[in-house]
C-alpha cells in the first residue's frame, strides 16, 4: 500500500491556521496517493529500474531505433492513451476538497444522517464548471455554471448536481440533446467556442418559449460570477425528504456564498478571457494554497404537497422557482473548501457525479427534466471513464462499505473471493443481505400515481413568461441595463434576421420597453413609444432611467410582483474576504505605506498585490511579484496608489498605470490614492477625461488622503461596485 505523500505548502499553512484539513476522504485518498521522495528510483510501470530515460535503444548511435525497446514502447503507449473523452457539457471545471458541517437538524423531515447529526463534518468534493465550452476554454464566458457537490456520507455518496441558476432552459429531458447541440459550436465550422451568441442557439430558443425565464437569468450578470465563492448554487429540481414515519416533504437546495453574490461585467469578462483564461481556477487554487477557504451556507426550502397545490405554478417544472417570500430559506449548515486536489486528472477530471446518488431518507420527484438526468449521468460515465467499474476510482468510491455480488468488467479493482456472483444465494454464508428500511435501507417514497400513457405536457407547465417578468421586476435598474445590453450583444451576433425578430416577439411578452431597447440596437422598429439610444459597452444613465420604469405583470408567481432574493444588488455587502487589490508602485515607493496597506487587507482576509515596473525588490522596500505590464486591472477588485515621490513620478509617465485607473473607473471599482499617490490620481488620463476633481468623488468609491485610511478603504471595497460615475462614455474599450 503506498504511503501518503508529504504535506504540501497549502497543507502546512492550513494546519497553522487551524483549518479542518484531514477528513475521512483525505485518509481514503491517501491509500492511492503515490509516495514522493528525493531518493525515488526511476522505474517503468512494472517496477523495473531504468538506467537511461533520455535515449531510445538504437542500432548504433546514428542507427534506427530497435523494436525491442520495451521502455520506449511503454512510454509512448501510455502517452498515446492519456486522454479520455471530455464531458459533453461541463467539460471546463475546477474542484476542491472540504467538509460540510450541519448546524440545524432536519430530523423532523428526514432520516438521512448527514442532515440530522448536528456538528458532524462530512467530507465533500465540489466542482465548478462552465457548460458550453470545451475543456481548454476560458473560465469567464457568459454561461451557466455547474455547481456539483459530493458528500461522502457514512451512508454512501450523496451528490447535489446543480447550477448557479435555480431554473433551466427546458421542462423535459427529451429536449436536452437539442439544447446542447444548439449552444455548442456550429457543426459546419466549429465556431464559436464557449459562447451562446450565434444563430443555432437563438434559433432553438426562439422556438422554445419555455426557455424565456432561464434566458433572463442567463443574460443577467448571474452568468458572469466574479469568483467561484461569490456565486450561489442551486439543486434546480424539487426533491423529497422522508422522515421516520414515512412522511414526505418537498425540498429545494440553495448554496449561499458567505462572501456575498458578486459578478463581473461583460466588458471585464471578455478581457479576462484574454488576460488570464484560468482566472477563477487560479483564484480558488491560490486562496486555498495560501491557507484560505471558500465557504457557503446550505439553505433549504421545505414545503408540503398541500402548499404546492395552492400555487399557480408547478413545482415539477424546472423552469420555475419557488419564491423565497412563499417559502423562506432555512440555513442548516456550512460547506468549507480548504484543500486543493493533489492531481487534477485523477480527481477533478475523473470525478463522476450523478443525481441518483441519494441516501436513505431522500427521494426523487416526477420532474421530467430530472427523470432524464437520472439516466444520463450514469450512462455518460461508461464511455468517459471506461466501463462499469468507474465507481472504484479513488475520487468516486464512497467511504461507506460496499458489498454486493456484482463482478467483472473493464478495470475491475476489487478482488472478490468466493464462488457466489449472484443474489439471493445460500452459498458462501448467503452474504450480503438486504437491509430493511428500519435499519437504513433505501426505500422509495410510495407515491400514488395513475394516468394514461401519453406524450404530453401538463397544463400547469404552460406559463412561459410569468416568472420571467417576476425576475425582471426584481432587478435593480443597473441590473436591468446589463441584461438589456447582454441581449443587444448576443442577438447582434445572430446573422439570420427572422431569428432576431422572433426573439424580439418573446421579449415583448416580458416588457415592450425591454424589447424596444434591444430592437433599436438591432436596427429594428421599437416595440414601445419611448426609446433611448444604446450606450455601447459603458453603462448608460438614460437607458437605466428608462428601464427602471418598465414594470411587468408577473404570473405563475404566487401573487408576487417582485422577489428580493433574485437581485444581486439588493443583497447587503458581506466584507472583503478573498478580494484582491492592485497596489501600483515603482522604485522609490513608500514601503511603509505598502506594508500598512497589505497588513490591513490581510487582517480582513483579503490580499494586496504589489505591481511594479519590474519584478523583485523596489527601491523603497516593497517587493513586486507581478508587473504593471504583465497583469491587468480586470484581474483585481480595486486599485491603490501609495505614496513615494519618485515612484509616483515614474507612474505618471507610464501609460499602463494610467490604464489601471481608467479600467477601474469604468467598471465601478474602488480607487484610492495616498500621500504623493494623489498626484497620479489628479494628473491621470482619467482626471482629464472626467473633467472633475477626483478627490471629491468619495461617494463614488474614489478615495484620496495624505495617509492610508484603511478602515475607510475596507468599507468602500465591501460595496464591490460604484455605479453611476460620470463621463463613462468617454472611456474607450
XYZ file of C-alpha atoms in Angstrom:
733
model
C 0.000 0.000 0.000
C 1.518 3.359 -0.988
C 2.372 5.800 1.762
C 0.662 9.194 1.904
C 2.547 11.982 0.157
C 4.332 14.657 2.124
C 2.164 17.625 3.134
C 2.149 20.413 0.569
C 2.683 24.097 1.286
C -1.098 24.548 1.475
C -1.361 21.644 3.946
C 1.146 23.267 6.282
C -0.491 26.679 6.066
C -3.930 25.268 6.778
C -2.612 23.396 9.807
C -1.086 26.603 11.117
C -4.427 28.387 10.684
C -6.321 25.577 12.382
C -8.305 24.586 9.296
C -10.023 21.194 9.386
C -7.852 19.676 6.708
C -7.977 15.962 7.496
C -11.228 14.212 6.648
C -12.162 10.585 6.179
C -11.904 11.114 2.428
C -8.424 12.621 2.737
C -7.297 9.457 4.512
C -9.100 7.284 1.967
C -7.387 9.005 -0.977
C -4.010 8.642 0.758
C -4.197 4.886 0.105
C -3.750 5.625 -3.602
C -1.554 8.707 -3.416
C 1.889 7.841 -4.749
C 4.800 8.349 -2.346
C 7.305 11.032 -3.185
C 10.920 11.178 -2.134
C 14.039 12.849 -3.441
C 15.618 9.379 -3.370
C 12.955 7.747 -5.566
C 14.338 5.347 -8.169
C 13.070 5.821 -11.737
C 11.167 2.724 -12.895
C 8.777 1.617 -15.597
C 5.152 0.822 -14.763
C 6.071 -2.662 -13.594
C 8.773 -1.544 -11.196
C 11.843 -2.217 -13.342
C 14.632 0.271 -12.635
C 15.522 2.482 -15.624
C 19.159 3.434 -16.236
C 18.613 5.797 -19.212
C 15.347 7.623 -19.884
C 16.843 10.144 -22.309
C 17.773 7.930 -25.240
C 15.947 5.184 -27.100
C 17.690 1.900 -27.928
C 19.343 2.135 -31.363
C 21.498 0.056 -33.660
C 24.495 2.366 -33.451
C 24.467 5.951 -32.241
C 23.071 7.158 -35.597
C 21.167 3.992 -36.469
C 17.460 3.109 -36.419
C 15.542 2.605 -33.195
C 15.045 -1.051 -32.304
C 11.591 -2.596 -31.954
C 12.747 -4.413 -28.836
C 12.971 -1.123 -26.903
C 10.205 -2.018 -24.478
C 10.847 1.074 -22.362
C 10.244 3.387 -25.320
C 7.147 1.417 -26.337
C 5.662 1.550 -22.845
C 6.265 5.289 -22.517
C 4.790 6.099 -25.938
C 1.924 3.627 -25.395
C 0.929 5.385 -22.184
C 1.276 8.834 -23.741
C -0.888 7.874 -26.724
C -3.740 6.867 -24.416
C -3.574 9.522 -21.692
C -6.603 11.486 -22.842
C -10.130 10.375 -22.073
C -13.293 11.808 -23.658
C -14.123 15.134 -22.101
C -17.572 15.761 -20.703
C -20.126 16.683 -23.367
C -21.211 19.555 -21.143
C -19.408 20.976 -18.111
C -16.062 19.994 -19.653
C -14.272 23.053 -18.265
C -14.187 22.652 -14.490
C -12.204 23.119 -11.287
C -12.694 21.442 -7.922
C -11.599 21.381 -4.296
C -11.969 19.220 -1.208
C -13.524 20.276 2.074
C -16.269 19.422 4.501
C -19.907 20.121 5.268
C -20.953 20.736 8.864
C -24.610 20.503 9.818
C -25.775 23.240 12.193
C -29.512 22.528 12.363
C -31.110 19.096 12.283
C -33.835 18.169 9.789
C -34.853 15.111 11.807
C -38.467 16.229 11.575
C -38.257 15.786 7.797
C -35.691 13.067 7.041
C -33.790 10.087 8.409
C -30.639 10.953 6.417
C -27.840 11.182 8.985
C -25.988 13.847 7.013
C -28.994 16.112 7.611
C -29.790 15.093 11.193
C -26.476 14.795 13.085
C -25.641 18.359 14.147
C -21.929 19.119 14.358
C -20.859 16.215 12.185
C -18.365 17.108 9.458
C -18.938 15.230 6.213
C -16.150 15.270 3.584
C -17.106 16.922 0.280
C -15.577 17.332 -3.175
C -17.064 20.271 -5.075
C -16.619 21.006 -8.786
C -17.476 24.278 -10.534
C -17.752 24.376 -14.311
C -18.944 26.197 -17.368
C -21.482 24.380 -19.545
C -20.852 25.068 -23.224
C -17.081 25.347 -23.580
C -14.558 22.616 -24.209
C -12.107 21.524 -21.525
C -9.499 24.027 -22.732
C -11.869 27.005 -22.901
C -11.717 30.059 -20.639
C -13.237 30.482 -17.187
C -15.279 33.639 -17.759
C -17.664 33.360 -20.715
C -21.309 34.295 -20.329
C -22.531 30.859 -19.323
C -24.381 28.901 -16.683
C -22.001 27.493 -14.067
C -22.189 23.943 -12.840
C -22.150 23.633 -9.043
C -21.760 19.943 -8.149
C -21.195 18.822 -4.557
C -20.399 15.273 -3.472
C -20.913 14.394 0.184
C -19.001 11.262 1.286
C -21.528 10.324 3.967
C -21.491 7.338 6.305
C -24.496 6.022 4.375
C -22.979 6.342 0.906
C -22.292 9.156 -1.544
C -24.841 11.955 -1.871
C -24.491 14.276 -4.867
C -26.247 17.613 -5.357
C -25.573 18.125 -9.066
C -26.779 21.659 -9.619
C -26.031 25.009 -11.234
C -25.585 28.618 -10.181
C -29.033 29.312 -11.665
C -32.154 27.874 -9.956
C -34.052 27.137 -13.185
C -33.255 25.590 -16.565
C -33.960 26.120 -20.263
C -36.287 23.173 -20.797
C -39.015 21.276 -18.986
C -38.476 17.807 -20.436
C -35.174 15.935 -20.760
C -36.027 14.794 -24.284
C -35.042 18.297 -25.455
C -31.676 18.310 -23.684
C -29.605 16.932 -26.595
C -31.140 19.576 -28.871
C -30.390 22.375 -26.418
C -26.762 21.307 -26.112
C -26.334 20.817 -29.870
C -27.752 24.304 -30.402
C -25.441 26.090 -27.943
C -22.280 24.182 -28.886
C -20.075 25.431 -31.740
C -21.946 25.123 -35.019
C -21.032 21.803 -36.655
C -20.063 23.070 -40.106
C -17.149 25.210 -38.867
C -16.825 24.525 -35.088
C -17.425 28.144 -34.031
C -17.949 29.952 -31.730
C -16.233 28.449 -28.700
C -17.913 28.704 -25.270
C -20.480 31.225 -26.472
C -24.222 31.385 -26.971
C -24.059 34.442 -29.269
C -24.711 32.629 -32.542
C -27.570 31.596 -34.785
C -28.219 27.991 -33.816
C -28.636 28.738 -30.108
C -31.022 31.628 -30.595
C -32.929 29.771 -33.326
C -33.591 26.994 -30.821
C -34.556 29.471 -28.084
C -36.880 31.395 -30.417
C -38.787 28.132 -30.963
C -38.720 27.172 -27.253
C -40.720 29.728 -25.272
C -40.388 27.681 -22.072
C -36.743 28.885 -22.024
C -37.592 32.564 -21.527
C -37.308 32.552 -17.740
C -33.874 30.930 -17.978
C -32.848 33.365 -20.722
C -33.476 36.248 -18.331
C -31.112 34.645 -15.819
C -28.549 33.800 -18.496
C -28.482 37.345 -19.866
C -28.162 38.805 -16.372
C -24.881 39.232 -14.506
C -25.585 35.918 -12.765
C -23.749 34.108 -15.557
C -20.639 36.268 -15.034
C -19.589 35.342 -11.464
C -16.546 37.219 -10.154
C -15.158 34.216 -8.281
C -16.475 30.759 -7.508
C -17.146 31.834 -3.921
C -19.212 34.850 -4.971
C -21.877 32.827 -6.756
C -24.878 30.956 -5.435
C -25.621 27.319 -6.134
C -28.965 25.561 -6.557
C -30.168 21.982 -6.769
C -32.582 23.232 -9.505
C -35.134 20.437 -9.064
C -37.642 19.720 -6.318
C -36.606 16.675 -4.270
C -38.252 14.756 -1.435
C -37.189 14.224 2.160
C -38.759 11.278 4.021
C -38.913 11.068 7.808
C -39.027 8.100 10.165
C -42.817 7.963 9.901
C -42.614 7.678 6.100
C -43.968 11.203 5.584
C -42.701 13.186 2.584
C -41.708 16.872 2.470
C -40.572 18.629 -0.695
C -37.155 20.299 -0.581
C -35.134 22.680 -2.727
C -31.414 23.180 -2.042
C -29.637 26.552 -2.091
C -25.927 27.332 -1.589
C -25.451 30.890 -0.276
C -21.876 32.245 -0.523
C -20.524 33.590 2.754
C -18.733 36.316 0.771
C -21.947 37.532 -0.855
C -23.003 37.416 -4.507
C -20.898 39.464 -6.924
C -20.263 39.323 -10.647
C -18.053 40.573 -13.412
C -19.347 42.974 -16.033
C -19.340 41.791 -19.649
C -16.547 44.084 -20.834
C -14.416 42.840 -17.936
C -15.286 39.197 -18.621
C -14.182 39.370 -22.247
C -10.850 40.948 -21.338
C -10.170 38.377 -18.620
C -10.599 35.596 -21.181
C -7.577 37.027 -22.948
C -5.517 38.207 -19.973
C -5.957 35.111 -17.790
C -8.280 32.370 -19.115
C -7.693 30.462 -15.837
C -8.806 33.421 -13.714
C -11.377 31.713 -11.482
C -9.491 28.422 -11.301
C -6.360 30.295 -10.284
C -8.194 32.388 -7.692
C -9.580 29.294 -5.950
C -6.262 27.450 -6.098
C -4.255 30.374 -4.726
C -6.772 31.145 -1.992
C -6.589 27.590 -0.676
C -2.845 27.236 -1.304
C -2.249 30.322 0.837
C -4.300 28.927 3.711
C -7.696 30.450 2.905
C -11.073 28.830 2.420
C -14.145 29.150 0.200
C -17.421 28.898 2.117
C -21.159 28.600 1.507
C -24.165 28.148 3.758
C -26.555 25.375 2.766
C -30.166 26.524 2.948
C -33.344 24.630 2.162
C -36.900 25.435 1.216
C -39.286 22.930 2.784
C -42.948 22.690 1.796
C -45.808 20.220 1.621
C -47.935 18.865 -1.189
C -50.859 20.887 0.158
C -48.847 24.123 -0.065
C -47.673 23.284 -3.570
C -51.230 22.573 -4.699
C -52.186 26.140 -3.781
C -49.640 27.857 -6.042
C -50.199 28.960 -9.628
C -47.110 27.147 -10.897
C -45.965 23.530 -10.855
C -43.133 22.508 -8.538
C -42.176 19.761 -11.034
C -41.456 22.385 -13.696
C -37.681 23.044 -13.768
C -38.247 26.408 -15.467
C -39.890 27.771 -12.281
C -38.637 28.809 -8.862
C -40.439 28.744 -5.544
C -40.037 32.417 -4.491
C -38.444 32.879 -1.089
C -41.377 35.031 0.010
C -43.603 31.939 -0.298
C -41.135 29.577 1.370
C -38.332 31.317 3.284
C -34.857 29.817 3.253
C -33.762 27.806 6.273
C -29.971 27.697 6.751
C -28.936 24.269 8.039
C -25.160 24.061 7.612
C -21.955 25.304 6.035
C -19.618 23.958 3.377
C -15.925 24.833 3.659
C -13.479 24.107 0.829
C -9.932 24.019 2.170
C -7.787 21.572 0.182
C -6.698 21.561 -3.450
C -6.572 18.275 -5.349
C -3.205 16.549 -5.480
C -3.719 15.653 -9.128
C -6.137 17.410 -11.452
C -6.774 14.459 -13.754
C -7.129 11.779 -11.091
C -9.580 13.837 -9.049
C -11.206 16.746 -10.886
C -11.332 15.108 -14.317
C -12.227 11.589 -13.178
C -14.916 12.512 -10.667
C -18.302 11.310 -11.859
C -21.298 12.976 -10.231
C -24.803 11.639 -10.647
C -28.118 12.843 -9.243
C -29.103 9.238 -8.446
C -26.612 9.349 -5.560
C -29.086 9.764 -2.712
C -29.040 8.298 0.789
C -31.950 6.821 2.693
C -34.434 9.480 3.804
C -34.327 11.170 0.381
C -36.064 10.545 -2.934
C -36.782 12.000 -6.358
C -39.901 13.614 -7.750
C -41.533 13.220 -11.162
C -39.869 16.349 -12.591
C -39.492 15.253 -16.258
C -36.130 17.006 -16.629
C -34.790 15.304 -13.525
C -36.074 11.925 -14.662
C -33.932 12.123 -17.796
C -30.886 13.196 -15.817
C -31.238 10.139 -13.591
C -30.440 8.011 -16.650
C -27.977 10.284 -18.421
C -25.420 10.878 -15.670
C -24.865 7.171 -15.091
C -24.824 6.397 -18.782
C -22.226 9.028 -19.688
C -19.589 7.561 -17.358
C -19.413 4.290 -19.307
C -17.525 5.806 -22.235
C -15.868 8.692 -20.455
C -14.396 6.630 -17.610
C -14.025 3.308 -19.396
C -16.654 0.880 -18.173
C -18.919 -0.165 -15.308
C -16.216 -0.048 -12.606
C -15.680 3.712 -12.635
C -17.035 3.810 -9.074
C -13.759 2.130 -7.990
C -11.737 5.221 -8.886
C -10.484 6.757 -5.616
C -12.330 10.063 -6.075
C -15.619 8.245 -6.760
C -15.574 5.437 -4.232
C -17.664 6.007 -1.119
C -16.454 5.943 2.459
C -19.392 3.678 3.289
C -18.582 -0.039 2.872
C -19.584 -1.550 -0.478
C -20.980 -5.105 -0.514
C -22.781 -6.683 -3.452
C -22.308 -9.549 -5.880
C -21.598 -7.510 -8.994
C -18.458 -8.783 -10.712
C -16.015 -8.356 -13.582
C -15.969 -5.627 -16.270
C -13.150 -3.437 -17.569
C -10.600 -2.278 -14.981
C -12.051 -4.200 -12.050
C -10.042 -3.209 -8.963
C -11.744 -5.148 -6.185
C -10.839 -8.804 -5.694
C -13.951 -10.654 -4.531
C -13.168 -14.128 -3.092
C -15.710 -16.943 -3.131
C -17.934 -18.655 -5.669
C -21.078 -16.521 -5.490
C -21.705 -13.761 -8.053
C -25.484 -13.556 -7.774
C -28.245 -12.729 -5.299
C -30.009 -14.314 -3.486
C -27.585 -17.070 -2.575
C -27.271 -19.643 0.190
C -23.626 -20.455 -0.554
C -20.746 -18.502 0.979
C -22.923 -17.769 4.001
C -25.652 -16.112 1.944
C -23.946 -12.729 2.254
C -24.628 -9.851 1.687
C -28.161 -9.486 2.989
C -30.816 -6.912 2.137
C -31.214 -4.082 4.652
C -34.709 -3.259 5.942
C -35.859 0.354 5.893
C -35.790 0.467 9.708
C -32.080 -0.345 9.627
C -31.164 2.223 6.977
C -32.094 0.526 3.706
C -33.076 2.851 0.860
C -36.813 2.806 0.155
C -38.573 4.902 -2.479
C -41.478 7.052 -1.362
C -44.738 5.181 -2.167
C -46.276 7.993 -4.205
C -49.645 7.080 -5.675
C -49.569 7.583 -9.445
C -52.200 6.928 -12.111
C -52.818 8.129 -15.635
C -52.736 7.278 -19.288
C -49.505 6.551 -21.146
C -49.022 9.558 -23.436
C -46.594 12.196 -24.726
C -47.980 15.490 -23.447
C -47.139 18.390 -21.103
C -49.245 19.156 -18.092
C -51.297 22.318 -18.429
C -49.627 23.529 -15.216
C -46.364 23.789 -17.215
C -47.819 26.186 -19.800
C -46.954 29.654 -18.406
C -43.620 30.555 -20.008
C -43.420 34.300 -19.363
C -44.832 34.925 -15.880
C -41.714 34.166 -13.855
C -39.514 35.848 -16.475
C -41.469 39.023 -15.655
C -41.023 38.376 -11.930
C -37.271 38.143 -12.435
C -37.244 41.350 -14.490
C -39.267 43.280 -11.911
C -36.931 42.138 -9.126
C -33.797 43.598 -10.703
C -32.306 46.967 -9.809
C -32.008 49.474 -12.721
C -28.294 48.734 -13.270
C -29.046 45.010 -13.464
C -31.836 45.631 -15.968
C -29.490 47.653 -18.133
C -26.814 44.949 -18.052
C -29.401 42.332 -19.024
C -30.597 44.534 -21.874
C -27.026 45.097 -23.094
C -26.396 41.351 -22.999
C -29.377 40.743 -25.258
C -28.239 43.540 -27.568
C -24.796 41.944 -27.816
C -25.952 38.340 -28.227
C -28.678 38.991 -30.794
C -26.451 41.364 -32.779
C -24.218 38.340 -33.399
C -27.132 36.417 -34.922
C -26.907 36.666 -38.707
C -30.422 35.453 -39.505
C -32.950 38.286 -39.282
C -36.083 36.197 -38.722
C -34.453 34.664 -35.623
C -33.678 38.126 -34.234
C -37.239 39.285 -34.884
C -38.709 36.167 -33.292
C -36.689 36.847 -30.138
C -37.986 40.423 -30.035
C -41.511 38.973 -30.054
C -40.660 36.879 -26.990
C -39.044 39.827 -25.206
C -42.130 41.945 -25.854
C -44.115 39.368 -23.863
C -41.889 40.229 -20.892
C -41.970 44.007 -21.381
C -42.244 46.214 -24.503
C -39.573 48.631 -23.243
C -37.052 45.790 -22.951
C -37.922 44.602 -26.454
C -37.647 48.170 -27.778
C -34.182 48.808 -26.387
C -32.948 45.561 -27.901
C -34.739 46.298 -31.186
C -33.072 49.696 -31.577
C -29.633 48.083 -31.215
C -30.597 45.564 -33.920
C -31.854 48.187 -36.329
C -35.472 47.099 -35.926
C -38.593 49.107 -35.196
C -39.126 49.717 -31.463
C -41.945 47.970 -29.641
C -42.739 50.948 -27.377
C -43.154 54.713 -27.801
C -40.166 55.706 -25.686
C -36.620 54.570 -26.530
C -33.054 55.617 -25.712
C -30.034 55.268 -27.940
C -27.902 52.350 -26.629
C -24.760 53.412 -24.788
C -22.102 50.990 -26.051
C -20.068 48.995 -23.526
C -20.298 51.690 -20.850
C -23.265 51.997 -18.501
C -25.837 54.471 -19.794
C -27.736 56.557 -17.246
C -30.516 57.379 -19.736
C -31.120 53.727 -20.587
C -31.111 52.824 -16.888
C -33.676 55.519 -16.141
C -35.940 54.287 -18.920
C -35.720 50.608 -17.961
C -36.373 51.455 -14.307
C -39.914 52.404 -15.357
C -40.547 49.068 -17.087
C -42.653 47.190 -14.529
C -44.194 43.960 -15.833
C -47.209 41.938 -14.665
C -45.963 38.552 -13.397
C -47.995 35.362 -13.364
C -47.124 31.898 -12.048
C -45.531 33.734 -9.122
C -47.753 33.006 -6.164
C -49.220 36.507 -6.466
C -45.848 38.244 -6.105
C -44.752 41.126 -8.314
C -41.126 41.075 -7.060
C -38.826 38.720 -5.157
C -35.896 40.364 -3.404
C -33.651 37.295 -3.500
C -33.477 37.467 -7.297
C -31.462 40.705 -7.297
C -27.746 40.617 -6.532
C -27.660 44.365 -5.972
C -30.394 44.150 -3.343
C -28.283 41.842 -1.186
C -26.204 43.555 1.533
C -22.377 43.600 1.322
C -20.535 40.932 3.302
C -16.990 42.162 3.779
C -13.925 41.821 1.543
C -12.773 38.274 2.244
C -10.717 36.799 -0.647
C -10.752 40.074 -2.623
C -7.526 41.044 -4.420
C -6.281 44.661 -4.615
C -3.684 46.001 -7.070
C -1.029 48.256 -5.484
C 0.700 50.281 -8.210
C 4.337 51.006 -7.426
C 7.729 51.864 -8.896
C 11.219 52.437 -7.500
C 11.007 54.951 -4.671
C 7.628 53.773 -3.385
C 6.769 54.372 0.265
C 7.412 50.854 1.560
C 5.914 51.626 4.973
C 2.615 52.588 3.346
C 2.663 49.427 1.242
C 3.195 47.297 4.354
C 0.367 49.094 6.150
C -1.984 48.526 3.220
C -1.121 44.850 2.834
C -1.390 44.154 6.557
C -4.787 45.833 6.809
C -6.090 43.787 3.876
C -4.717 40.534 5.313
C -6.487 41.285 8.594
C -9.754 41.233 6.601
C -8.643 38.030 4.770
C -8.121 39.964 1.544
C -4.886 40.359 -0.379
C -2.850 43.251 -1.740
C -0.504 42.548 -4.633
C 2.294 44.969 -5.487
C 2.590 45.576 -9.226
C 5.918 47.125 -10.108
C 7.552 48.356 -13.259
C 9.879 45.394 -12.778
C 9.872 42.250 -10.655
C 11.690 41.941 -7.346
C 12.538 44.463 -4.660
C 11.682 48.054 -5.472
C 13.680 50.942 -4.076
C 11.730 51.913 -1.004
C 11.318 48.398 0.366
C 8.317 46.794 -1.402
C 8.588 43.546 -3.344
C 6.783 43.239 -6.690
C 5.785 39.692 -7.619
C 3.881 40.903 -10.665
C 4.402 43.806 -13.013
C 2.054 46.512 -14.189
C 2.527 45.341 -17.763
C 2.152 41.576 -17.239
C -1.129 41.964 -15.388
C -4.318 43.980 -15.887
C -6.902 45.857 -13.829
C -9.677 43.420 -14.763
C -7.904 40.803 -12.616
C -8.283 42.908 -9.448
C -11.161 44.156 -7.320
C -9.696 47.599 -6.587
C -6.550 49.674 -7.079
C -4.422 51.685 -4.639
C -1.622 54.134 -5.439
C 0.630 54.549 -2.367
C 2.997 57.440 -1.745
C 6.625 57.928 -2.687
C 7.537 60.923 -4.848
C 9.975 59.044 -7.098
C 7.518 56.188 -7.595
C 4.629 58.469 -8.477
C 6.761 60.469 -10.898
C 7.595 57.231 -12.735
C 3.965 56.119 -12.792
C 2.850 59.460 -14.231
C 4.978 58.648 -17.298
C 3.649 55.059 -17.502
C 0.631 54.692 -19.809
C -0.128 51.243 -18.403
C -0.515 52.726 -14.912
C -2.991 55.269 -16.282
C -4.915 52.395 -17.909
C -5.435 50.759 -14.492
C -7.231 53.853 -13.239
C -9.343 54.143 -16.386
C -10.421 50.482 -16.224
C -11.187 50.623 -12.506
C -13.265 53.757 -13.006
C -15.204 52.339 -15.957
C -16.040 49.120 -14.128
C -17.127 50.820 -10.901
C -14.233 49.543 -8.759
C -12.800 51.367 -5.750
C -9.775 53.603 -6.410
C -7.570 55.011 -3.640
C -4.509 57.269 -3.670
C -2.442 58.159 -0.595
C 0.348 60.646 0.025
C 2.150 61.552 -3.169
C -0.037 58.956 -4.878
C -2.708 61.651 -5.070
C -0.587 63.334 -7.730
C -1.087 60.360 -10.048
C -4.828 60.491 -9.451
C -5.088 64.207 -10.225
C -2.641 64.104 -13.127
C -4.037 60.958 -14.699
C -5.623 60.462 -18.088
C -8.746 59.577 -16.092
C -8.902 63.030 -14.452
C -8.527 64.683 -17.845
C -11.360 62.609 -19.351
C -13.754 63.044 -16.446
C -13.030 66.747 -16.146
C -13.699 66.813 -12.421
C -11.685 66.790 -9.212
C -11.472 63.067 -8.442
C -10.656 63.759 -4.791
C -14.251 64.966 -4.355
C -15.815 61.688 -5.561
C -15.678 59.685 -2.327
C -19.356 58.779 -2.630
C -18.500 57.117 -5.951
C -15.725 54.968 -4.471
C -12.696 57.201 -5.132
C -10.616 57.837 -2.006
C -7.806 60.332 -1.563
C -5.844 61.153 1.586
C -2.383 62.101 2.836
C -2.067 58.745 4.637
C -3.823 55.406 4.167
C -7.216 55.260 5.870
C -7.667 51.526 5.625
C -10.868 51.344 7.651
C -12.476 53.636 5.092
C -10.972 51.659 2.194
C -12.194 48.317 3.555
C -15.704 49.697 3.915
C -15.552 51.057 0.357
C -14.252 47.774 -1.069
C -17.049 45.849 0.630
C -19.525 47.706 -1.625
C -17.912 45.928 -4.611
C -19.078 48.356 -7.321
C -19.998 52.035 -7.577
C -22.440 52.578 -10.409
C -23.391 55.923 -11.960
C -19.970 57.510 -12.311
C -19.972 60.433 -14.771
C -18.360 60.545 -18.237
C -18.219 56.748 -18.698
C -18.921 57.041 -22.434
C -15.628 58.887 -22.909
C -13.578 55.902 -21.757
C -12.672 53.701 -24.682
C -12.899 49.949 -24.685
